[in-house]
Structures are given as structure tokens and as C-alpha cells.
Amino acid sequence: MNDYRTAVGDWFRRFRRALAYPLTSNARLLTAAVATGATYVVLVLSTFPQFSLQILSNSPSRLVYAVVALTRESYLSAGGVGIGLLVAYALLTGIAVTNAVALVRRARRASVKTLAGVVPGLLAAGCATCGAGVLGALGFVGAMAVLPFDGNLLRVGGILLLAFFLGRAGDPRTCSISSTARGEAGVE
């Protein structure tokens, strides 16, 4: 029982450090802000992909209109909780991208194996949160109708996955690479 409490306490400490890492410099904060904004735009546009394609193919300058209109529609369909989950996921993704960039830079040589370890984690967590949008984009509109709580459970699942992995990684400046992993990851 004591080992469990220690492990949970360590996870929370690493999670707080991972959340605080983008605040350590202006460049990191800017990276996190850009990644957060881009993630939010992609998530909102994927909620109604046909509408997004029609508006943006007519005039790409109407991106702001599309994001505002779809944010309103997301609010009307999923409520304040749904919008809150979208924002929380976008923030966590911004932090995860900033931390992933730091991990890749920290490796002396960013080999294909290093990037192959970072990119699938971001994509897998992204698909879990915007699953409703991805299903709609793939033509499975009927599947969206059977999702409980307007897809909010998928969003919660994606947020929990991102939080779990951020808590495991912690602050990328203190991440240690073992000697056996160095040879496998292409880091010397």
C-alpha cells in the first residue's frame, strides 16, 4: 500500500513538472500556445467535417468564421462540459508537443526511431479525444449517434491518456536515458 502511494505521489510530481515545463521560457510558451491553438482548431473543425470543407473550400479566409460557428455548435450539442474537454485536451496537447520537441532536441541525433516513438503517442491520444470528429470524417455518422454523452467519454479518455503519459515522462530536462536505450534510440 505504501509503494502504491509513493508511485502515485511520484506520478503527480512528474505531472506537475511536465505541465510547468512550457512556462520556463518564452519560446516554449509560444510553442505550447501555437500547438494548443492548432489542436483546438483541428478538433473543432473535425466535429462537422463536411461543413468545414464547404466553408474552407469556398474561401480559406473564412477559417475564423468556421471555428466560431463550430464552437457554438459544439457548445449547443455537447454543452459546456464538451467545450471544456476540448479546451483541456488542446492545452494538454500543446504541453505534450512542447515536451516532445524538447525530448527530440535533447537527443543528440534525432533518428527515425526517436521520432517514431514520439509521433504515434501524439496521434493515438489525438484520435481518442476527437474520435467523434474522426468517425464523422470517415463517414461513420451513424456511429456518432450511438456515442453516449455526445462523445464526451471519448474526450475524457483522450485527456486521461495524455495526462497519464505526461505524468510518466515528467519534465523533459530531467528525463534520463539508460545505456541500453541509448543504443536503441540512436542517442550516444
Short mmCIF file of N, CA and C in Angstrom, two decimals:
data_model
loop_
_atom_site.label_atom_id
_atom_site.label_comp_id
_atom_site.label_asym_id
_atom_site.label_seq_id
_atom_site.Cartn_x
_atom_site.Cartn_y
_atom_site.Cartn_z
N MET A 1 0.83 -1.19 0.00
CA MET A 1 0.00 0.00 0.00
C MET A 1 0.87 1.25 0.00
N ASN A 2 1.96 1.21 0.77
CA ASN A 2 2.85 2.35 0.83
C ASN A 2 3.56 2.56 -0.51
N ASP A 3 3.92 1.47 -1.21
CA ASP A 3 4.55 1.60 -2.53
C ASP A 3 3.59 2.24 -3.52
N TYR A 4 2.32 1.90 -3.42
CA TYR A 4 1.30 2.47 -4.30
C TYR A 4 1.20 3.98 -4.08
N ARG A 5 1.16 4.39 -2.81
CA ARG A 5 1.08 5.83 -2.51
C ARG A 5 2.32 6.56 -3.00
N THR A 6 3.46 5.95 -2.86
CA THR A 6 4.70 6.55 -3.33
C THR A 6 4.66 6.70 -4.85
N ALA A 7 4.21 5.66 -5.55
CA ALA A 7 4.14 5.71 -7.01
C ALA A 7 3.16 6.78 -7.48
N VAL A 8 2.01 6.87 -6.83
CA VAL A 8 1.02 7.89 -7.20
C VAL A 8 1.57 9.28 -6.90
N GLY A 9 2.22 9.45 -5.76
CA GLY A 9 2.82 10.74 -5.42
C GLY A 9 3.91 11.13 -6.42
N ASP A 10 4.73 10.18 -6.84
CA ASP A 10 5.76 10.45 -7.84
C ASP A 10 5.13 10.85 -9.17
N TRP A 11 4.05 10.16 -9.55
CA TRP A 11 3.37 10.49 -10.80
C TRP A 11 2.85 11.91 -10.77
N PHE A 12 2.20 12.30 -9.67
CA PHE A 12 1.67 13.66 -9.56
C PHE A 12 2.79 14.69 -9.62
N ARG A 13 3.95 14.42 -8.99
CA ARG A 13 5.07 15.35 -9.05
C ARG A 13 5.58 15.49 -10.49
N ARG A 14 5.74 14.37 -11.19
CA ARG A 14 6.20 14.42 -12.57
C ARG A 14 5.16 15.11 -13.46
N PHE A 15 3.89 14.88 -13.21
CA PHE A 15 2.83 15.51 -13.99
C PHE A 15 2.88 17.03 -13.81
N ARG A 16 3.03 17.51 -12.59
CA ARG A 16 3.13 18.95 -12.34
C ARG A 16 4.35 19.54 -13.04
N ARG A 17 5.47 18.81 -13.02
CA ARG A 17 6.68 19.29 -13.69
C ARG A 17 6.50 19.33 -15.20
N ALA A 18 5.80 18.33 -15.74
CA ALA A 18 5.53 18.32 -17.19
C ALA A 18 4.64 19.49 -17.57
N LEU A 19 3.65 19.81 -16.73
CA LEU A 19 2.76 20.94 -17.00
C LEU A 19 3.50 22.27 -16.90
N ALA A 20 4.47 22.36 -15.99
CA ALA A 20 5.19 23.61 -15.77
C ALA A 20 6.31 23.83 -16.79
N TYR A 21 6.78 22.80 -17.46
CA TYR A 21 7.92 22.94 -18.37
C TYR A 21 7.72 24.01 -19.44
N PRO A 22 6.57 24.10 -20.12
CA PRO A 22 6.42 25.16 -21.13
C PRO A 22 6.50 26.57 -20.58
N LEU A 23 6.34 26.74 -19.29
CA LEU A 23 6.39 28.07 -18.67
C LEU A 23 7.81 28.51 -18.36
N THR A 24 8.81 27.69 -18.68
CA THR A 24 10.19 28.00 -18.31
C THR A 24 10.89 28.92 -19.29
N SER A 25 10.31 29.17 -20.46
CA SER A 25 10.89 30.14 -21.39
C SER A 25 9.80 30.65 -22.32
N ASN A 26 10.06 31.80 -22.90
CA ASN A 26 9.07 32.39 -23.82
C ASN A 26 8.90 31.55 -25.08
N ALA A 27 10.00 30.98 -25.58
CA ALA A 27 9.92 30.15 -26.78
C ALA A 27 9.08 28.90 -26.53
N ARG A 28 9.27 28.29 -25.37
CA ARG A 28 8.48 27.09 -25.04
C ARG A 28 7.00 27.46 -24.87
N LEU A 29 6.75 28.59 -24.26
CA LEU A 29 5.37 29.03 -24.07
C LEU A 29 4.72 29.32 -25.42
N LEU A 30 5.46 29.93 -26.33
CA LEU A 30 4.94 30.20 -27.67
C LEU A 30 4.66 28.90 -28.42
N THR A 31 5.56 27.94 -28.30
CA THR A 31 5.35 26.62 -28.93
C THR A 31 4.09 25.97 -28.39
N ALA A 32 3.93 26.00 -27.09
CA ALA A 32 2.74 25.40 -26.47
C ALA A 32 1.47 26.13 -26.91
N ALA A 33 1.53 27.45 -26.99
CA ALA A 33 0.35 28.22 -27.40
C ALA A 33 -0.04 27.93 -28.85
N VAL A 34 0.95 27.86 -29.73
CA VAL A 34 0.66 27.57 -31.14
C VAL A 34 0.10 26.16 -31.29
N ALA A 35 0.70 25.19 -30.60
CA ALA A 35 0.21 23.81 -30.67
C ALA A 35 -1.19 23.69 -30.07
N THR A 36 -1.45 24.42 -28.98
CA THR A 36 -2.78 24.41 -28.37
C THR A 36 -3.82 24.99 -29.32
N GLY A 37 -3.50 26.14 -29.90
CA GLY A 37 -4.43 26.77 -30.84
C GLY A 37 -4.70 25.89 -32.06
N ALA A 38 -3.64 25.33 -32.62
CA ALA A 38 -3.80 24.47 -33.80
C ALA A 38 -4.62 23.23 -33.46
N THR A 39 -4.39 22.66 -32.28
CA THR A 39 -5.16 21.49 -31.87
C THR A 39 -6.62 21.83 -31.71
N TYR A 40 -6.91 22.97 -31.08
CA TYR A 40 -8.31 23.36 -30.89
C TYR A 40 -9.00 23.56 -32.24
N VAL A 41 -8.33 24.23 -33.17
CA VAL A 41 -8.92 24.46 -34.49
C VAL A 41 -9.20 23.13 -35.19
N VAL A 42 -8.24 22.21 -35.15
CA VAL A 42 -8.43 20.90 -35.80
C VAL A 42 -9.57 20.13 -35.14
N LEU A 43 -9.62 20.15 -33.81
CA LEU A 43 -10.68 19.43 -33.10
C LEU A 43 -12.05 20.00 -33.43
N VAL A 44 -12.17 21.32 -33.43
CA VAL A 44 -13.47 21.93 -33.71
C VAL A 44 -13.87 21.71 -35.16
N LEU A 45 -12.93 21.87 -36.08
CA LEU A 45 -13.25 21.66 -37.49
C LEU A 45 -13.62 20.20 -37.78
N SER A 46 -13.07 19.28 -37.00
CA SER A 46 -13.38 17.87 -37.24
C SER A 46 -14.73 17.45 -36.67
N THR A 47 -15.38 18.32 -35.89
CA THR A 47 -16.69 17.95 -35.35
C THR A 47 -17.74 17.90 -36.45
N PHE A 48 -17.63 18.78 -37.44
CA PHE A 48 -18.53 18.80 -38.59
C PHE A 48 -17.68 18.92 -39.85
N PRO A 49 -17.07 17.83 -40.29
CA PRO A 49 -16.10 17.91 -41.39
C PRO A 49 -16.68 18.39 -42.71
N GLN A 50 -17.92 18.03 -43.03
CA GLN A 50 -18.49 18.47 -44.30
C GLN A 50 -18.68 19.98 -44.33
N PHE A 51 -19.19 20.54 -43.25
CA PHE A 51 -19.35 21.99 -43.14
C PHE A 51 -17.99 22.68 -43.25
N SER A 52 -16.99 22.14 -42.55
CA SER A 52 -15.65 22.73 -42.57
C SER A 52 -15.09 22.73 -43.98
N LEU A 53 -15.25 21.62 -44.68
CA LEU A 53 -14.73 21.55 -46.05
C LEU A 53 -15.45 22.52 -46.98
N GLN A 54 -16.76 22.64 -46.82
CA GLN A 54 -17.51 23.57 -47.68
C GLN A 54 -17.08 25.02 -47.45
N ILE A 55 -16.99 25.41 -46.20
CA ILE A 55 -16.63 26.79 -45.88
C ILE A 55 -15.20 27.09 -46.33
N LEU A 56 -14.27 26.19 -45.99
CA LEU A 56 -12.86 26.46 -46.30
C LEU A 56 -12.53 26.31 -47.78
N SER A 57 -13.26 25.45 -48.49
CA SER A 57 -13.01 25.35 -49.93
C SER A 57 -13.58 26.56 -50.67
N ASN A 58 -14.62 27.17 -50.13
CA ASN A 58 -15.19 28.39 -50.71
C ASN A 58 -14.21 29.55 -50.54
N SER A 59 -13.68 29.71 -49.32
CA SER A 59 -12.72 30.78 -49.04
C SER A 59 -11.94 30.43 -47.78
N PRO A 60 -10.65 30.12 -47.91
CA PRO A 60 -9.85 29.81 -46.72
C PRO A 60 -9.80 30.94 -45.69
N SER A 61 -10.10 32.16 -46.13
CA SER A 61 -10.10 33.28 -45.20
C SER A 61 -11.27 33.21 -44.22
N ARG A 62 -12.18 32.29 -44.42
CA ARG A 62 -13.35 32.13 -43.54
C ARG A 62 -13.08 31.16 -42.40
N LEU A 63 -11.80 30.88 -42.14
CA LEU A 63 -11.43 29.95 -41.07
C LEU A 63 -11.96 30.41 -39.72
N VAL A 64 -11.82 31.68 -39.42
CA VAL A 64 -12.29 32.21 -38.13
C VAL A 64 -13.79 32.01 -38.00
N TYR A 65 -14.52 32.32 -39.06
CA TYR A 65 -15.97 32.11 -39.04
C TYR A 65 -16.30 30.64 -38.78
N ALA A 66 -15.61 29.74 -39.46
CA ALA A 66 -15.88 28.30 -39.29
C ALA A 66 -15.59 27.86 -37.86
N VAL A 67 -14.49 28.33 -37.28
CA VAL A 67 -14.14 27.94 -35.91
C VAL A 67 -15.18 28.49 -34.92
N VAL A 68 -15.58 29.73 -35.09
CA VAL A 68 -16.57 30.32 -34.19
C VAL A 68 -17.91 29.61 -34.33
N ALA A 69 -18.34 29.37 -35.55
CA ALA A 69 -19.64 28.71 -35.77
C ALA A 69 -19.62 27.28 -35.21
N LEU A 70 -18.53 26.58 -35.43
CA LEU A 70 -18.47 25.19 -34.95
C LEU A 70 -18.24 25.12 -33.44
N THR A 71 -17.61 26.12 -32.86
CA THR A 71 -17.52 26.18 -31.40
C THR A 71 -18.92 26.35 -30.81
N ARG A 72 -19.71 27.21 -31.43
CA ARG A 72 -21.09 27.40 -30.98
C ARG A 72 -21.88 26.10 -31.12
N GLU A 73 -21.75 25.44 -32.27
CA GLU A 73 -22.47 24.18 -32.48
C GLU A 73 -22.00 23.10 -31.49
N SER A 74 -20.72 23.06 -31.21
CA SER A 74 -20.20 22.10 -30.23
C SER A 74 -20.78 22.39 -28.86
N TYR A 75 -20.89 23.67 -28.53
CA TYR A 75 -21.49 24.04 -27.25
C TYR A 75 -22.96 23.62 -27.19
N LEU A 76 -23.68 23.85 -28.28
CA LEU A 76 -25.10 23.50 -28.30
C LEU A 76 -25.31 21.99 -28.26
N SER A 77 -24.40 21.22 -28.84
CA SER A 77 -24.59 19.77 -28.87
C SER A 77 -23.98 19.07 -27.66
N ALA A 78 -22.83 19.49 -27.20
CA ALA A 78 -22.16 18.79 -26.10
C ALA A 78 -22.17 19.59 -24.81
N GLY A 79 -22.58 20.83 -24.86
CA GLY A 79 -22.66 21.65 -23.67
C GLY A 79 -21.32 22.22 -23.24
N GLY A 80 -21.35 22.89 -22.11
CA GLY A 80 -20.15 23.49 -21.56
C GLY A 80 -19.09 22.47 -21.21
N VAL A 81 -19.53 21.28 -20.80
CA VAL A 81 -18.59 20.22 -20.47
C VAL A 81 -17.81 19.80 -21.72
N GLY A 82 -18.51 19.68 -22.84
CA GLY A 82 -17.84 19.29 -24.08
C GLY A 82 -16.81 20.30 -24.51
N ILE A 83 -17.15 21.60 -24.43
CA ILE A 83 -16.19 22.65 -24.79
C ILE A 83 -15.03 22.65 -23.81
N GLY A 84 -15.31 22.48 -22.53
CA GLY A 84 -14.24 22.41 -21.53
C GLY A 84 -13.29 21.26 -21.80
N LEU A 85 -13.83 20.12 -22.21
CA LEU A 85 -12.99 18.97 -22.53
C LEU A 85 -12.15 19.23 -23.78
N LEU A 86 -12.72 19.90 -24.77
CA LEU A 86 -11.95 20.25 -25.97
C LEU A 86 -10.79 21.18 -25.61
N VAL A 87 -11.06 22.17 -24.79
CA VAL A 87 -10.02 23.12 -24.38
C VAL A 87 -8.96 22.41 -23.54
N ALA A 88 -9.39 21.56 -22.60
CA ALA A 88 -8.43 20.82 -21.77
C ALA A 88 -7.54 19.93 -22.62
N TYR A 89 -8.13 19.24 -23.59
CA TYR A 89 -7.34 18.38 -24.46
C TYR A 89 -6.36 19.21 -25.30
N ALA A 90 -6.82 20.35 -25.81
CA ALA A 90 -5.93 21.20 -26.61
C ALA A 90 -4.76 21.70 -25.77
N LEU A 91 -5.03 22.09 -24.52
CA LEU A 91 -3.95 22.54 -23.64
C LEU A 91 -2.95 21.43 -23.36
N LEU A 92 -3.45 20.24 -23.03
CA LEU A 92 -2.55 19.12 -22.77
C LEU A 92 -1.76 18.73 -24.01
N THR A 93 -2.37 18.84 -25.17
CA THR A 93 -1.65 18.54 -26.40
C THR A 93 -0.55 19.57 -26.64
N GLY A 94 -0.83 20.84 -26.39
CA GLY A 94 0.20 21.87 -26.52
C GLY A 94 1.38 21.60 -25.62
N ILE A 95 1.10 21.19 -24.40
CA ILE A 95 2.17 20.85 -23.45
C ILE A 95 2.92 19.61 -23.92
N ALA A 96 2.19 18.61 -24.39
CA ALA A 96 2.83 17.38 -24.86
C ALA A 96 3.72 17.64 -26.07
N VAL A 97 3.27 18.49 -26.98
CA VAL A 97 4.08 18.82 -28.16
C VAL A 97 5.35 19.54 -27.74
N THR A 98 5.23 20.50 -26.83
CA THR A 98 6.40 21.23 -26.34
C THR A 98 7.39 20.29 -25.68
N ASN A 99 6.88 19.37 -24.86
CA ASN A 99 7.76 18.41 -24.19
C ASN A 99 8.38 17.44 -25.19
N ALA A 100 7.61 17.04 -26.19
CA ALA A 100 8.15 16.12 -27.20
C ALA A 100 9.25 16.79 -28.02
N VAL A 101 9.06 18.07 -28.35
CA VAL A 101 10.10 18.81 -29.07
C VAL A 101 11.37 18.86 -28.23
N ALA A 102 11.22 19.10 -26.94
CA ALA A 102 12.39 19.14 -26.05
C ALA A 102 13.07 17.78 -25.99
N LEU A 103 12.30 16.71 -25.95
CA LEU A 103 12.91 15.38 -25.90
C LEU A 103 13.66 15.05 -27.18
N VAL A 104 13.07 15.45 -28.31
CA VAL A 104 13.75 15.19 -29.59
C VAL A 104 15.02 16.03 -29.69
N ARG A 105 14.96 17.28 -29.26
CA ARG A 105 16.16 18.14 -29.28
C ARG A 105 17.22 17.64 -28.31
N ARG A 106 16.77 17.08 -27.21
CA ARG A 106 17.71 16.61 -26.20
C ARG A 106 18.53 15.44 -26.71
N ALA A 107 17.91 14.63 -27.52
CA ALA A 107 18.67 13.55 -28.14
C ALA A 107 19.67 14.19 -29.10
N ARG A 108 20.89 13.79 -29.05
CA ARG A 108 21.91 14.43 -29.88
C ARG A 108 21.63 14.25 -31.35
N ARG A 109 21.18 13.07 -31.72
CA ARG A 109 20.78 12.82 -33.10
C ARG A 109 19.34 12.34 -33.06
N ALA A 110 18.48 13.08 -33.67
CA ALA A 110 17.07 12.68 -33.73
C ALA A 110 16.93 11.67 -34.86
N SER A 111 17.04 10.41 -34.50
CA SER A 111 16.94 9.37 -35.52
C SER A 111 15.48 9.07 -35.81
N VAL A 112 15.27 8.25 -36.80
CA VAL A 112 13.92 7.84 -37.16
C VAL A 112 13.28 7.10 -35.99
N LYS A 113 14.05 6.33 -35.25
CA LYS A 113 13.49 5.59 -34.10
C LYS A 113 13.02 6.55 -33.02
N THR A 114 13.75 7.63 -32.81
CA THR A 114 13.35 8.60 -31.79
C THR A 114 12.02 9.25 -32.18
N LEU A 115 11.91 9.71 -33.42
CA LEU A 115 10.68 10.33 -33.87
C LEU A 115 9.54 9.32 -33.93
N ALA A 116 9.86 8.08 -34.28
CA ALA A 116 8.83 7.04 -34.34
C ALA A 116 8.27 6.74 -32.96
N GLY A 117 8.99 7.07 -31.91
CA GLY A 117 8.48 6.86 -30.56
C GLY A 117 7.61 8.00 -30.07
N VAL A 118 7.81 9.20 -30.61
CA VAL A 118 7.07 10.37 -30.15
C VAL A 118 5.77 10.56 -30.93
N VAL A 119 5.84 10.50 -32.24
CA VAL A 119 4.69 10.83 -33.09
C VAL A 119 3.49 9.92 -32.86
N PRO A 120 3.65 8.58 -32.79
CA PRO A 120 2.44 7.75 -32.59
C PRO A 120 1.72 8.03 -31.28
N GLY A 121 2.45 8.40 -30.25
CA GLY A 121 1.79 8.72 -28.98
C GLY A 121 0.89 9.93 -29.10
N LEU A 122 1.35 10.95 -29.82
CA LEU A 122 0.51 12.14 -30.02
C LEU A 122 -0.69 11.82 -30.90
N LEU A 123 -0.47 11.04 -31.95
CA LEU A 123 -1.57 10.70 -32.85
C LEU A 123 -2.60 9.81 -32.16
N ALA A 124 -2.14 8.84 -31.38
CA ALA A 124 -3.08 7.93 -30.72
C ALA A 124 -3.94 8.67 -29.71
N ALA A 125 -3.34 9.56 -28.94
CA ALA A 125 -4.12 10.32 -27.97
C ALA A 125 -5.05 11.28 -28.68
N GLY A 126 -4.61 11.85 -29.78
CA GLY A 126 -5.46 12.76 -30.54
C GLY A 126 -6.69 12.07 -31.08
N CYS A 127 -6.53 10.86 -31.58
CA CYS A 127 -7.68 10.14 -32.12
C CYS A 127 -8.67 9.78 -31.02
N ALA A 128 -8.18 9.58 -29.83
CA ALA A 128 -9.08 9.21 -28.74
C ALA A 128 -9.98 10.37 -28.35
N THR A 129 -9.47 11.58 -28.41
CA THR A 129 -10.29 12.70 -27.98
C THR A 129 -11.21 13.23 -29.06
N CYS A 130 -10.74 13.24 -30.31
CA CYS A 130 -11.62 13.76 -31.35
C CYS A 130 -12.23 12.61 -32.12
N GLY A 131 -12.39 11.49 -31.46
CA GLY A 131 -12.92 10.30 -32.12
C GLY A 131 -14.23 10.54 -32.81
N ALA A 132 -15.07 11.37 -32.22
CA ALA A 132 -16.35 11.66 -32.86
C ALA A 132 -16.12 12.36 -34.18
N GLY A 133 -15.21 13.32 -34.22
CA GLY A 133 -14.91 14.02 -35.46
C GLY A 133 -14.27 13.11 -36.48
N VAL A 134 -13.37 12.24 -36.04
CA VAL A 134 -12.72 11.32 -36.96
C VAL A 134 -13.74 10.34 -37.53
N LEU A 135 -14.64 9.86 -36.69
CA LEU A 135 -15.68 8.95 -37.18
C LEU A 135 -16.53 9.64 -38.23
N GLY A 136 -16.90 10.89 -37.98
CA GLY A 136 -17.70 11.64 -38.95
C GLY A 136 -16.94 11.87 -40.24
N ALA A 137 -15.65 12.18 -40.13
CA ALA A 137 -14.84 12.42 -41.33
C ALA A 137 -14.71 11.15 -42.16
N LEU A 138 -14.72 10.01 -41.51
CA LEU A 138 -14.61 8.75 -42.22
C LEU A 138 -15.96 8.24 -42.72
N GLY A 139 -17.02 8.97 -42.44
CA GLY A 139 -18.33 8.60 -42.95
C GLY A 139 -19.16 7.75 -42.00
N PHE A 140 -18.72 7.59 -40.78
CA PHE A 140 -19.45 6.79 -39.81
C PHE A 140 -20.35 7.67 -38.96
N VAL A 141 -21.21 8.44 -39.62
CA VAL A 141 -22.08 9.38 -38.90
C VAL A 141 -23.03 8.62 -37.99
N GLY A 142 -23.48 7.44 -38.40
CA GLY A 142 -24.36 6.63 -37.57
C GLY A 142 -23.69 6.22 -36.27
N ALA A 143 -22.37 6.00 -36.31
CA ALA A 143 -21.65 5.63 -35.09
C ALA A 143 -21.64 6.78 -34.10
N MET A 144 -21.65 8.01 -34.60
CA MET A 144 -21.68 9.16 -33.69
C MET A 144 -23.00 9.24 -32.94
N ALA A 145 -24.06 8.77 -33.56
CA ALA A 145 -25.38 8.84 -32.92
C ALA A 145 -25.48 7.91 -31.72
N VAL A 146 -24.68 6.85 -31.69
CA VAL A 146 -24.77 5.91 -30.58
C VAL A 146 -23.76 6.20 -29.48
N LEU A 147 -22.91 7.21 -29.66
CA LEU A 147 -21.95 7.55 -28.62
C LEU A 147 -22.68 8.14 -27.42
N PRO A 148 -22.40 7.63 -26.23
CA PRO A 148 -23.05 8.21 -25.04
C PRO A 148 -22.46 9.57 -24.71
N PHE A 149 -23.27 10.42 -24.14
CA PHE A 149 -22.86 11.74 -23.66
C PHE A 149 -22.21 12.58 -24.76
N ASP A 150 -22.70 12.47 -25.98
CA ASP A 150 -22.25 13.27 -27.11
C ASP A 150 -20.74 13.16 -27.36
N GLY A 151 -20.16 12.02 -27.10
CA GLY A 151 -18.74 11.81 -27.35
C GLY A 151 -17.83 12.30 -26.24
N ASN A 152 -18.41 12.82 -25.16
CA ASN A 152 -17.59 13.35 -24.08
C ASN A 152 -16.76 12.27 -23.41
N LEU A 153 -17.24 11.03 -23.39
CA LEU A 153 -16.45 9.96 -22.79
C LEU A 153 -15.18 9.69 -23.60
N LEU A 154 -15.25 9.81 -24.91
CA LEU A 154 -14.04 9.69 -25.73
C LEU A 154 -13.06 10.82 -25.41
N ARG A 155 -13.57 12.00 -25.23
CA ARG A 155 -12.71 13.13 -24.90
C ARG A 155 -12.05 12.93 -23.54
N VAL A 156 -12.82 12.47 -22.57
CA VAL A 156 -12.25 12.20 -21.24
C VAL A 156 -11.17 11.12 -21.34
N GLY A 157 -11.43 10.10 -22.14
CA GLY A 157 -10.43 9.04 -22.32
C GLY A 157 -9.14 9.58 -22.92
N GLY A 158 -9.25 10.45 -23.92
CA GLY A 158 -8.06 11.05 -24.52
C GLY A 158 -7.30 11.92 -23.54
N ILE A 159 -8.03 12.68 -22.73
CA ILE A 159 -7.39 13.54 -21.73
C ILE A 159 -6.67 12.69 -20.69
N LEU A 160 -7.31 11.62 -20.25
CA LEU A 160 -6.68 10.74 -19.26
C LEU A 160 -5.42 10.08 -19.82
N LEU A 161 -5.47 9.67 -21.09
CA LEU A 161 -4.27 9.09 -21.72
C LEU A 161 -3.14 10.10 -21.79
N LEU A 162 -3.44 11.31 -22.23
CA LEU A 162 -2.41 12.34 -22.30
C LEU A 162 -1.85 12.66 -20.92
N ALA A 163 -2.73 12.80 -19.93
CA ALA A 163 -2.27 13.10 -18.57
C ALA A 163 -1.40 11.97 -18.04
N PHE A 164 -1.80 10.73 -18.31
CA PHE A 164 -1.02 9.58 -17.84
C PHE A 164 0.39 9.61 -18.42
N PHE A 165 0.49 9.83 -19.73
CA PHE A 165 1.80 9.81 -20.36
C PHE A 165 2.63 11.03 -20.00
N LEU A 166 2.00 12.19 -19.80
CA LEU A 166 2.74 13.35 -19.32
C LEU A 166 3.28 13.10 -17.92
N GLY A 167 2.48 12.45 -17.07
CA GLY A 167 2.92 12.12 -15.72
C GLY A 167 4.04 11.10 -15.70
N ARG A 168 4.05 10.21 -16.66
CA ARG A 168 5.15 9.23 -16.74
C ARG A 168 6.43 9.88 -17.22
N ALA A 169 6.33 10.84 -18.14
CA ALA A 169 7.52 11.45 -18.71
C ALA A 169 8.09 12.55 -17.80
N GLY A 170 7.22 13.37 -17.24
CA GLY A 170 7.69 14.46 -16.39
C GLY A 170 8.36 15.56 -17.18
N ASP A 171 9.23 16.30 -16.52
CA ASP A 171 9.98 17.40 -17.14
C ASP A 171 11.00 16.80 -18.09
N PRO A 172 10.97 17.18 -19.37
CA PRO A 172 11.91 16.59 -20.32
C PRO A 172 13.37 16.92 -20.04
N ARG A 173 13.64 17.94 -19.24
CA ARG A 173 15.03 18.26 -18.90
C ARG A 173 15.62 17.26 -17.93
N THR A 174 14.77 16.56 -17.17
CA THR A 174 15.27 15.60 -16.19
C THR A 174 15.09 14.17 -16.64
N CYS A 175 14.61 13.96 -17.86
CA CYS A 175 14.41 12.62 -18.39
C CYS A 175 15.77 11.97 -18.58
N SER A 176 15.91 10.75 -18.08
CA SER A 176 17.19 10.05 -18.24
C SER A 176 17.02 8.91 -19.22
N ILE A 177 18.07 8.70 -20.00
CA ILE A 177 18.07 7.64 -20.99
C ILE A 177 19.10 6.61 -20.54
N SER A 178 18.65 5.37 -20.35
CA SER A 178 19.56 4.33 -19.87
C SER A 178 20.55 3.97 -20.96
N SER A 179 21.64 3.31 -20.57
CA SER A 179 22.69 2.98 -21.53
C SER A 179 22.20 1.98 -22.57
N THR A 180 21.29 1.07 -22.22
CA THR A 180 20.78 0.13 -23.23
C THR A 180 19.83 0.83 -24.18
N ALA A 181 19.08 1.80 -23.69
CA ALA A 181 18.14 2.50 -24.55
C ALA A 181 18.87 3.47 -25.47
N ARG A 182 20.06 3.94 -25.05
CA ARG A 182 20.80 4.87 -25.90
C ARG A 182 21.17 4.25 -27.22
N GLY A 183 21.62 3.03 -27.19
CA GLY A 183 21.99 2.36 -28.44
C GLY A 183 20.79 2.11 -29.32
N GLU A 184 19.64 1.79 -28.73
CA GLU A 184 18.44 1.51 -29.49
C GLU A 184 17.83 2.78 -30.06
N ALA A 185 17.91 3.89 -29.35
CA ALA A 185 17.28 5.12 -29.80
C ALA A 185 18.19 5.95 -30.69
N GLY A 186 19.40 5.52 -30.89
CA GLY A 186 20.31 6.26 -31.73
C GLY A 186 20.93 7.45 -31.01
N VAL A 187 20.91 7.44 -29.68
CA VAL A 187 21.49 8.52 -28.89
C VAL A 187 22.81 8.05 -28.35
N GLU A 188 23.80 8.88 -28.49
CA GLU A 188 25.12 8.50 -27.97
C GLU A 188 25.53 9.39 -26.83
#
